Coordinates of C-alpha atoms in Angstrom, one line a residue:
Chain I
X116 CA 114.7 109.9 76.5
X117 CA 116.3 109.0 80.0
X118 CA 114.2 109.2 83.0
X119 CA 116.3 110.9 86.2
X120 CA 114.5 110.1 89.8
X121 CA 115.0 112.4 93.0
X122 CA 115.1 110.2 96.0
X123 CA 114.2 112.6 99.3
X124 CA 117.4 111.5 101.7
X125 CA 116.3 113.2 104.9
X126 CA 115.8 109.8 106.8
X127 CA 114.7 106.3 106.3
X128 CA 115.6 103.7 103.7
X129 CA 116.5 105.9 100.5
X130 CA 119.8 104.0 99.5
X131 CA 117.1 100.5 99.2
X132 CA 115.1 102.4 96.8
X133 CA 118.4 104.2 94.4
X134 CA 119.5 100.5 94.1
X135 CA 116.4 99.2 93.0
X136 CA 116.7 102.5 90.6
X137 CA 120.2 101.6 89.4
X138 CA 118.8 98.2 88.6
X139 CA 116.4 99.4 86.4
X140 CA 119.6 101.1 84.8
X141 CA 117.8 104.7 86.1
X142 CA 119.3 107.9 87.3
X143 CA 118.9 109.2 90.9
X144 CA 120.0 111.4 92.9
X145 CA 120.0 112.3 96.4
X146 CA 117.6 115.6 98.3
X147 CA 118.9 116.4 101.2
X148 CA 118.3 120.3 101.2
X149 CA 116.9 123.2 99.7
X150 CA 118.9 123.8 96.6
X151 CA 119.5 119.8 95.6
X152 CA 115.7 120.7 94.2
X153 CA 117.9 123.2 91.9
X154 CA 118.3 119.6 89.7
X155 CA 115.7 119.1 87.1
X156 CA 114.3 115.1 87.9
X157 CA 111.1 113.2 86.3
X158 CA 109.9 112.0 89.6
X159 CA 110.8 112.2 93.1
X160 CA 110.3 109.4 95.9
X161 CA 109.4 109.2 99.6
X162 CA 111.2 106.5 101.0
X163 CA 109.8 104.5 104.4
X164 CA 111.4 105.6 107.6
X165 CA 109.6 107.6 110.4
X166 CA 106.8 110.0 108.6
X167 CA 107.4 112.5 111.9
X168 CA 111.4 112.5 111.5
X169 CA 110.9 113.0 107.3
X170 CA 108.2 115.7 108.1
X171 CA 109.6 117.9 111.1
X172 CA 113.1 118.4 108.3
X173 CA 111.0 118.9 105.4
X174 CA 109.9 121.8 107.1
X175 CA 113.0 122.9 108.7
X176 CA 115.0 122.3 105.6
X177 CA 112.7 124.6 103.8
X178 CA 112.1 122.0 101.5
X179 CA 108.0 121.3 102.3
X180 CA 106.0 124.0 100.0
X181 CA 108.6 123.9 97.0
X182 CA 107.8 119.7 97.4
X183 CA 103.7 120.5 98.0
X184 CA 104.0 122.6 94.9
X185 CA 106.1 120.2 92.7
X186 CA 102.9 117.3 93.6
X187 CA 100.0 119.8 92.3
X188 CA 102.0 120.7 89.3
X189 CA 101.8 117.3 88.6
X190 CA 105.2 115.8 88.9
X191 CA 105.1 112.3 89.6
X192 CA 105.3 111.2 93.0
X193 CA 106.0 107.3 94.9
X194 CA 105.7 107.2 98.5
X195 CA 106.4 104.4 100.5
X196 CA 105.4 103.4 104.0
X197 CA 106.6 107.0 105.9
X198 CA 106.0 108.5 102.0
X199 CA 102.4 107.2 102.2
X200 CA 101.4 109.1 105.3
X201 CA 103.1 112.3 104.5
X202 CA 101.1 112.1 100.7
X203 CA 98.1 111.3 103.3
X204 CA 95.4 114.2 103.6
X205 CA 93.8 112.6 106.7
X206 CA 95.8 110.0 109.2
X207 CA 92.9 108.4 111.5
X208 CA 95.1 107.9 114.4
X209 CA 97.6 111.0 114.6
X210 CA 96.3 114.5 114.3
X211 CA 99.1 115.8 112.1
X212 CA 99.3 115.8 108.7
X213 CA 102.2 117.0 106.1
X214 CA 102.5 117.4 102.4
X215 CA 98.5 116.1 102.4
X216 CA 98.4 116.5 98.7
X217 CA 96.5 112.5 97.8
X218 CA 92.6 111.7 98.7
X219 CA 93.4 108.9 101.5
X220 CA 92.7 108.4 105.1
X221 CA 95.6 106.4 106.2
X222 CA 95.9 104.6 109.9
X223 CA 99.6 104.7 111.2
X224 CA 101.1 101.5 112.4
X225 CA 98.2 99.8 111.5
X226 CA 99.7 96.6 112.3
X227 CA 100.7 97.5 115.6
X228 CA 104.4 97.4 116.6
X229 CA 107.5 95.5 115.3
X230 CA 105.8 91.7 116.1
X231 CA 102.8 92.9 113.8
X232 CA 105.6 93.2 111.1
X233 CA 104.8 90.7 108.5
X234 CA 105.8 89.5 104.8
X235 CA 103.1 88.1 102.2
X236 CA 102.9 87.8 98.2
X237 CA 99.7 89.6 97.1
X238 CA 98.8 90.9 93.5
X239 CA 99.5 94.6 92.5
X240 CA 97.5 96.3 89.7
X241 CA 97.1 93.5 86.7
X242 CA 100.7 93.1 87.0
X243 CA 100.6 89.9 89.1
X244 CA 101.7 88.8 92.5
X245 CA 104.5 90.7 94.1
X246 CA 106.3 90.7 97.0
X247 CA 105.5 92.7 100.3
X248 CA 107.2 93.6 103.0
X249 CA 105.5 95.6 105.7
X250 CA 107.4 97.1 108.8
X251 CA 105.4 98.6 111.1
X252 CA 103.2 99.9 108.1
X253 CA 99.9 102.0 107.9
X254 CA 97.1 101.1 105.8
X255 CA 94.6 103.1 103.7
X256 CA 91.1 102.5 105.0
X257 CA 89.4 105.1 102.6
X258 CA 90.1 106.8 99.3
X259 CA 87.9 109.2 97.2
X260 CA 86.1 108.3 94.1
X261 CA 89.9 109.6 91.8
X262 CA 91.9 107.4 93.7
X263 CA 92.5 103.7 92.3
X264 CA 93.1 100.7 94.2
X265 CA 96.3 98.9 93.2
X266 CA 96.8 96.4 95.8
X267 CA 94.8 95.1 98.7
X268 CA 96.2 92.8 101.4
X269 CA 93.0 90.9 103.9
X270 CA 90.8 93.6 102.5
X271 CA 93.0 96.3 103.5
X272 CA 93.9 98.6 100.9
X273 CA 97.9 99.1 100.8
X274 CA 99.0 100.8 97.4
X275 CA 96.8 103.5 95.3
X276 CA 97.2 105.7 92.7
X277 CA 95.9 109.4 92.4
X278 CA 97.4 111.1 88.9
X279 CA 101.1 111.4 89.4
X280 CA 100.8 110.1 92.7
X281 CA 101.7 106.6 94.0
X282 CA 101.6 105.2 97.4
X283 CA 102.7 101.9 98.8
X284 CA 102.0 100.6 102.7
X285 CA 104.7 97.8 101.8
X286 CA 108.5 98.4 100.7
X287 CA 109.1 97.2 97.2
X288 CA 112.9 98.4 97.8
X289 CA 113.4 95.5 100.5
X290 CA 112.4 92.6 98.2
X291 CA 114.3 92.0 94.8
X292 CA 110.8 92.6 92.6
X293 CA 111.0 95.5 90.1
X294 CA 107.4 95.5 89.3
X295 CA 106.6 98.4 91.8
X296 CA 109.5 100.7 90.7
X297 CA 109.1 99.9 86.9
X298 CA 105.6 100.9 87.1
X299 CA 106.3 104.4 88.7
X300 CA 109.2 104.3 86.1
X301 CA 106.6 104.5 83.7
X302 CA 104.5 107.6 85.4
X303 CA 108.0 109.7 85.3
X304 CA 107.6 109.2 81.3
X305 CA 109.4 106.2 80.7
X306 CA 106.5 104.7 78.7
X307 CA 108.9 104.6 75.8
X308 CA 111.5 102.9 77.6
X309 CA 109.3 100.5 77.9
X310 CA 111.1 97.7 75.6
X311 CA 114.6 98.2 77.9
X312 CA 112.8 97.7 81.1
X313 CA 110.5 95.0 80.6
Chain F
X176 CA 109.8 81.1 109.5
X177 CA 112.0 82.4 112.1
X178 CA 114.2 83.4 109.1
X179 CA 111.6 85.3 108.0
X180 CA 111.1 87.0 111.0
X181 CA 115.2 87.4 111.4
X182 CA 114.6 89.3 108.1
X183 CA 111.8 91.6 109.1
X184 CA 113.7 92.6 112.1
X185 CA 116.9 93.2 110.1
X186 CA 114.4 95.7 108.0
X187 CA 113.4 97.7 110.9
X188 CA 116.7 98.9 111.4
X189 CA 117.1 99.5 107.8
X190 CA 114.0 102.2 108.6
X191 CA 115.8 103.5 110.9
X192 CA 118.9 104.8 109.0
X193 CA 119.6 108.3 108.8
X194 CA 118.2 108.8 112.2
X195 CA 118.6 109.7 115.7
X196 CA 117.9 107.3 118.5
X197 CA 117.5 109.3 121.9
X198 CA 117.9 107.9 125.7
X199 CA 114.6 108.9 127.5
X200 CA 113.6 108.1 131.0
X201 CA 110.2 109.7 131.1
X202 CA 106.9 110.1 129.1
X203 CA 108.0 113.7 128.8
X204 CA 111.1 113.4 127.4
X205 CA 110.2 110.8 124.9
X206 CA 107.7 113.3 123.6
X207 CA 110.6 116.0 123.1
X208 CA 112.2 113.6 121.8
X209 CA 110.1 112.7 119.1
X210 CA 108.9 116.6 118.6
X211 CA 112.9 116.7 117.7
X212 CA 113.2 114.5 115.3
X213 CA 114.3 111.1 117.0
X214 CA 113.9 108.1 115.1
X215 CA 113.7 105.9 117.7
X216 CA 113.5 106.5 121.9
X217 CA 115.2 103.9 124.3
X218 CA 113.6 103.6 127.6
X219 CA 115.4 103.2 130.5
X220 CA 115.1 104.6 134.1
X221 CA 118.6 106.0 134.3
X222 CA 121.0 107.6 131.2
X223 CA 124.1 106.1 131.6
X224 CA 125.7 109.0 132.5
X225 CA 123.6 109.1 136.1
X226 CA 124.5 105.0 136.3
X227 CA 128.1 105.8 136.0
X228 CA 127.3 108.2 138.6
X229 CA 125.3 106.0 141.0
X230 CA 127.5 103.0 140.6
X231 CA 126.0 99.7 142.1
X232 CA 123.4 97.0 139.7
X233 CA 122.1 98.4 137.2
X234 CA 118.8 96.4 135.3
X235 CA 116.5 96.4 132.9
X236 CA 113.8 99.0 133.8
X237 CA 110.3 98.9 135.0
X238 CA 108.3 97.4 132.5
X239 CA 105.0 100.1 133.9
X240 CA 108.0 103.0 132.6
X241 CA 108.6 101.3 129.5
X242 CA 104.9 101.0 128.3
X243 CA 104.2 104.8 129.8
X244 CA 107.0 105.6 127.5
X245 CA 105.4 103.5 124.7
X246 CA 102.1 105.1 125.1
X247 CA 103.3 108.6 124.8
X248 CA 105.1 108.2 121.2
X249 CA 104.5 107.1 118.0
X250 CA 108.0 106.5 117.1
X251 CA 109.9 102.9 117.9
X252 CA 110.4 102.3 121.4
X253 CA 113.6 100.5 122.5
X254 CA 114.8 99.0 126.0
X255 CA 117.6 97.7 127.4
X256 CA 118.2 94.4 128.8
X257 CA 121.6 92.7 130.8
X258 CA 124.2 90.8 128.3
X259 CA 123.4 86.9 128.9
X260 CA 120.1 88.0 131.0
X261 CA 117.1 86.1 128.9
X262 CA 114.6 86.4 130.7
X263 CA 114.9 90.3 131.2
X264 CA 114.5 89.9 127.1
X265 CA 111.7 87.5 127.1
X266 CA 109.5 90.4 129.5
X267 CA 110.5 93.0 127.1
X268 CA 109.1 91.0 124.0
X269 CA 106.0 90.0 126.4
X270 CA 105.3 94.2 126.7
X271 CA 105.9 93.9 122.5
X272 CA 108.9 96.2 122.4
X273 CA 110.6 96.9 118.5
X274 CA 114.0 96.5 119.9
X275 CA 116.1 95.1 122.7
X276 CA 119.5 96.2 123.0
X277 CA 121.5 93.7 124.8
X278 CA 123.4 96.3 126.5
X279 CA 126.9 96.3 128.1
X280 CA 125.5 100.0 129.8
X281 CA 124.2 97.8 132.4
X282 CA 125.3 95.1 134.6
X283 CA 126.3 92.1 133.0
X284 CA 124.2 88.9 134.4
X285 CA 126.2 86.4 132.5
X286 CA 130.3 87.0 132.1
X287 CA 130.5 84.2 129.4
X288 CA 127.2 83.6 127.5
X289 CA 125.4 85.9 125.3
X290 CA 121.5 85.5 124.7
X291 CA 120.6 83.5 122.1
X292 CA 118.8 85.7 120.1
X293 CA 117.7 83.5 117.5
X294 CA 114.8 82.1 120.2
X295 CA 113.2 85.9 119.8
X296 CA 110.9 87.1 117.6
X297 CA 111.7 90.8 118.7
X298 CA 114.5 92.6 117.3
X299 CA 117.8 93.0 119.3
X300 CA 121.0 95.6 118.8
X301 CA 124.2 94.8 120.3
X302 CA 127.3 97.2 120.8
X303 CA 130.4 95.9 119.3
X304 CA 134.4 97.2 119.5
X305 CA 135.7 95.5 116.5
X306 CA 134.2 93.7 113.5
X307 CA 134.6 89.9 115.0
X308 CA 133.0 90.9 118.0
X309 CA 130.0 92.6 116.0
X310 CA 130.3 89.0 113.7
X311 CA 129.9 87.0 116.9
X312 CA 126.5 89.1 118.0
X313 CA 125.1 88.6 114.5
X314 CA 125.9 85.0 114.4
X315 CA 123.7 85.1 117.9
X316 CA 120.7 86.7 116.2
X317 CA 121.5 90.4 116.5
X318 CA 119.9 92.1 113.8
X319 CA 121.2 95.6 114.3
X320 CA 125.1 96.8 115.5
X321 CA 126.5 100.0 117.0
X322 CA 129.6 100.6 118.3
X323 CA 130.1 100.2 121.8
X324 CA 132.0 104.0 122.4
X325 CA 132.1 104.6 126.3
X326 CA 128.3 105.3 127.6
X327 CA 127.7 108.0 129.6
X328 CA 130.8 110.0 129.1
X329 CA 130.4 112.5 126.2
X330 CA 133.8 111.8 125.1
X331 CA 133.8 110.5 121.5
X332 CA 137.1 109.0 121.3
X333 CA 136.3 105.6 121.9
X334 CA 133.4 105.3 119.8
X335 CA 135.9 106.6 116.3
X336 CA 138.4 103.7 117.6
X337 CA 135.8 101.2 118.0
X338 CA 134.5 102.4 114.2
X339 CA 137.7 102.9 112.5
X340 CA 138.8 99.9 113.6
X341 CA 135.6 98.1 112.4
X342 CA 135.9 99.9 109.1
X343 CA 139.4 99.0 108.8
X344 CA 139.0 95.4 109.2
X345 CA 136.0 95.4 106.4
X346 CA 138.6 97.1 104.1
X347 CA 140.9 94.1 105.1
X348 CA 138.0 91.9 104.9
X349 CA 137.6 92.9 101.0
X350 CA 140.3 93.1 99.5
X351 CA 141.7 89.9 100.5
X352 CA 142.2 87.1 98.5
X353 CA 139.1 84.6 98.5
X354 CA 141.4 81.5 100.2
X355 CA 142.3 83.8 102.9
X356 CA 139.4 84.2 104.4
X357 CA 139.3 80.7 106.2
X358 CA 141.8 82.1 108.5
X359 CA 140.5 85.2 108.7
X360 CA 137.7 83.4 110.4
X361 CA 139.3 81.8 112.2
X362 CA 141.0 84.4 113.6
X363 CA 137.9 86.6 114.0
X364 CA 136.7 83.1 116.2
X365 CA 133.5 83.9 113.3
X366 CA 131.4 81.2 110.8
X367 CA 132.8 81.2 107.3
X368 CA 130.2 82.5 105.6
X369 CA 129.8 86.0 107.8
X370 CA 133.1 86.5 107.0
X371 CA 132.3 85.6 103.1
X372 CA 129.4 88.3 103.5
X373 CA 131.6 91.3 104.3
X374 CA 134.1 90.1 101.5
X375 CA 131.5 90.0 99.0
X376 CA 129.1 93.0 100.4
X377 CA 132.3 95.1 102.1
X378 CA 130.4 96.1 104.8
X379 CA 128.1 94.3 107.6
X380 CA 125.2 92.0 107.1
X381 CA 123.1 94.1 109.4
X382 CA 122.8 98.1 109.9
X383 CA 125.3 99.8 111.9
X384 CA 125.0 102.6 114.0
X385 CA 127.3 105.0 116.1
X386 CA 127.1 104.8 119.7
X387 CA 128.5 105.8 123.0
X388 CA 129.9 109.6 123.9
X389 CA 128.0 111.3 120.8
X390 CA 127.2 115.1 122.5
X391 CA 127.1 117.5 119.7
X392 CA 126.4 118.2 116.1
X393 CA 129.9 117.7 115.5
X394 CA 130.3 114.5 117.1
X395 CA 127.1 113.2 115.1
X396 CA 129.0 114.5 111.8
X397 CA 132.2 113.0 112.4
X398 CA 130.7 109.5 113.4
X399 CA 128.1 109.3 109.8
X400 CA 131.5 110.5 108.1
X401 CA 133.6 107.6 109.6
X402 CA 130.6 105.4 108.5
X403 CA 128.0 105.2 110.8
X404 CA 124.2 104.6 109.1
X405 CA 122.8 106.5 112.4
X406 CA 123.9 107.8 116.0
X407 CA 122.6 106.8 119.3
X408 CA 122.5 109.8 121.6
X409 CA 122.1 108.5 125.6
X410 CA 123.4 111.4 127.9
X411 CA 124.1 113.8 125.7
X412 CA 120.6 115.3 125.4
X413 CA 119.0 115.4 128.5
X414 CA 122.6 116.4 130.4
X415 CA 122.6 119.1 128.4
X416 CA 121.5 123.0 128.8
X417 CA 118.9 123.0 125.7
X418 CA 117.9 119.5 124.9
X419 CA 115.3 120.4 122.7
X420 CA 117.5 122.7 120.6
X421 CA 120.4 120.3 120.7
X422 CA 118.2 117.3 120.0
X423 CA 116.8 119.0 116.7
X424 CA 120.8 120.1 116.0
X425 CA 121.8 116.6 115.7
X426 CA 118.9 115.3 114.0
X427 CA 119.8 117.8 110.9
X428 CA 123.3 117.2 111.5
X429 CA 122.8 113.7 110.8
X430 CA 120.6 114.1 107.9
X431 CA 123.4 116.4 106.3
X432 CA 126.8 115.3 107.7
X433 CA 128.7 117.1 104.8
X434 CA 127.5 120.2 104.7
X435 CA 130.1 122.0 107.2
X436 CA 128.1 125.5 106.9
X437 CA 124.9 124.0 107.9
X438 CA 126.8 122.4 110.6
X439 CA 128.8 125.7 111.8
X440 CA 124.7 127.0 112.4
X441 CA 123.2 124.2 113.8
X442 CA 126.3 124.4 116.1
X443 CA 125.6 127.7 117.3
X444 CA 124.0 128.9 120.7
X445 CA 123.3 125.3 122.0
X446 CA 123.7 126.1 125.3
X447 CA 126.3 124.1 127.9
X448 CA 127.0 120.4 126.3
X449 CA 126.8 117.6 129.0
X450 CA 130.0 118.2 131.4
X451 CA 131.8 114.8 130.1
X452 CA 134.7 112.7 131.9
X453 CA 138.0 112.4 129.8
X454 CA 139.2 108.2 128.6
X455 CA 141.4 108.3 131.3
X456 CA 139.5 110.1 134.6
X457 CA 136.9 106.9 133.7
X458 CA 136.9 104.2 136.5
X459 CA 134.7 101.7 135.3
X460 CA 134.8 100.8 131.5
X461 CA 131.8 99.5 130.1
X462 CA 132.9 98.6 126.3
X463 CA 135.2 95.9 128.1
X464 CA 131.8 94.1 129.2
X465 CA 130.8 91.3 127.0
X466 CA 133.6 90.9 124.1

């Protein structure tokens, strides 16, 4: 079976995460518009960027309800940085909120601006420590009961997974560590290529 | 550690691909701005259409308009600071900007030296005409490029030239022959290994955006297709009839710079573009500051 990933190209750093894809020897393909959802794909990621930008054309590309619907029928779904606040369903310090389909309360540029940018190595899930890069990131500062906790960074909680739905604070795509994409790899149904990509 | 940092910069701009970065000069406008779909707002207290217009010294803004500006958006706030002029740079990082353009828009305060923009932890973008001068700003620090086009004029043609040419010489740049690329250094007046970068990568070590004359849809089309990652927009919005529509057109136009039928209806009932001033009506040329 071969896993195919939509990667939503609207804005932001979506080439990052098709090479990390193509690394993992994994088909993607671009969404830019309406009928590019006319593909069938195994899983679909939100790339980092700006979460208003990648929200505002979501809806104006008609592309937000058919996305919304997609997530509660359970397709898998990885959000990065921008992707985690538009999976948010509450974001402390902004009053909007966009595809709102994951149980987190997320702060937006929780670090402050581009000198609170930082780099560290902290563990994700029981797969070790990864690399993290966070550009003016948010943070999760609470998740509901079906949410788990995959990696937490000076007790800040900055990747989670609800069902088919993954979030990351950090960008996996800007370091050269598969672990992240390998993981939500296996989510699309790639648990039996599991002895090709490990 | 300042590597590192030179790294984290160079991912901001990588966030910012795709995207729109809009000239504001108020709160206001920075929040249309961002309701449009900018990526990023630079802050200044005069587009450089209006200091084309006014003529005399033009500086880096008041820092009380920069942080109103910051205050009212969520989005990345840029300024602008005089090529050569450090310390302009060292009171934008003080007011924690996320990116200093080192800009040839304004008066130059040094005609030979650039900043050294390895001493900053914020970010800086530099204009560039041609790929050795975009080599030389990265090998200062610059973590972000654009082309230089002529600010202020809404006439595109200089910003294609100054990307064709840049995209030319990356072509060159890769397909020549690995003990050729000495002298293409040295002919570039760049370090070796910059030079080694493009051959191997075929395109620049940092992101590269479209600057400089961008006024319509079109414009932003014909610059992502020529090879731009993103398009600065400084007069073109807010000299125009409908900057809000206009600012949302080229946001989508930029997002899908291929579709010509999307294009042909964002292009529609935009109201009057910004007036412009043809290449050769222009007095004073502002790409020709800082090479």
């Amino acid at each position: 079976m071969s896993v195919r990933i939509a990667v939503l190209a609207l804005q932001g750093a979506f080439i990052e995460h098709e090479k990390m894809l193509s690394k993992l020897g994994i088909a993607s393909f671009e969404i830019r518009q309406k009928k590019d959802l006319l593909h069938s794909f195994d899983g679909l990621i939100i790339p980092g960027g700006e979460s208003s930008v990648q929200g505002k054309l979501l809806k104006e590309l008609e592309l937000f309800e058919p996305i919304r619907k997609l997530i509660t029928e359970k397709v898998p779904i990885f959000g990065t940085c921008a992707g985690l606040l538009l999976l948010s369903k509450q974001i402390e310090n902004d009053g909007r909120v966009y595809l709102a389909t994951m149980d987190i309360t997320a702060v937006r540029n929780a670090y402050g601006r581009q000198l609170g940018s930082f780099y560290t190595a902290e563990s994700f899930g029981t797969m070790g420590k990864i690399p993290m890069t966070f550009i003016r990131a948010p943070y999760i500062k609470d998740v509901s009961d079906s949410v788990v906790i995959l990696a937490t960074v000076n007790s800040k909680i900055v990747a989670a997974r609800q069902g088919n739905q993954l979030v990351t604070a950090f960008h996996p795509e800007l370091n050269d560590d598969l672990t992240v994409h390998r993981y939500f790899i296996k989510i699309c149904g790639g648990e039996q290529l599991n002895r090709i990509i490990d | 550690m300042s590597e590192n940092r030179y790294e984290l910069n160079k991912n901001l701009a990588q966030m910012l691909k795709g995207g729109v970065i809009m000239d504001v000069t108020t709160p206001e406008q920075a929040r249309i701005a961002e309701a449009a779909g900018a990526c990023a707002v630079m802050a200044l207290e005069r587009i450089p259409a209006d200091i084309r217009a006014a003529g005399g010294v033009s500086r880096m803004s008041d820092p009380k308009m920069i942080k109103g500006i910051q205050d009212a958006v969520s989005i990345p706030v840029m300024a602008k600071c005089r090529i050569g002029h450090f310390a302009e740079a060292q009171i934008l990082e003080a007011i924690e900007i996320d990116y200093i353009d080192e800009s040839e828009v304004l008066s130059p305060a040094d005609d030979k030296y650039h900043i050294d923009k390895t001493k900053f932890k914020v970010p800086f973008v530099c204009g560039a005409k041609d790929l050795g001068e975009a080599l030389r700003r990265i090998n200062e620090g610059a973590a972000m490029i654009r082309t230089k086009g002529e600010p202020g004029t809404g006439d595109v043609v200089q910003a294609v030239r100054h990307m064709r040419l840049m995209q030319a010489e990356i072509r060159r740049i890769s397909s020549s022959a690995e003990d050729e690329l000495f002298d293409i250094a040295k002919g570039l007046q760049v370090p070796y290994d910059l030079v080694q970068y493009v051959h191997e990568n075929k395109k620049l070590p940092v992101v590269n955006f479209a600057a400089g004359g961008v006024a319509t849809p079109a414009d932003a089309a014909l610059m992502m297709q020529l090879g731009a990652e993103g398009v600065f927009v400084g007069s073109g919005i807010f000299k125009s009839g409908n900057p809000e529509k206009r600012a949302a057109a080229i946001v989508k136009a930029v997002t899908n710079f291929t579709d010509a039928k999307l294009l042909a209806e964002l292009s529609e009932d935009l109201g009057e573009a910004m007036v412009g001033i043809n290449e050769h009506e222009i007095e004073l040329l502002m790409a020709q500051r800082g090479e």
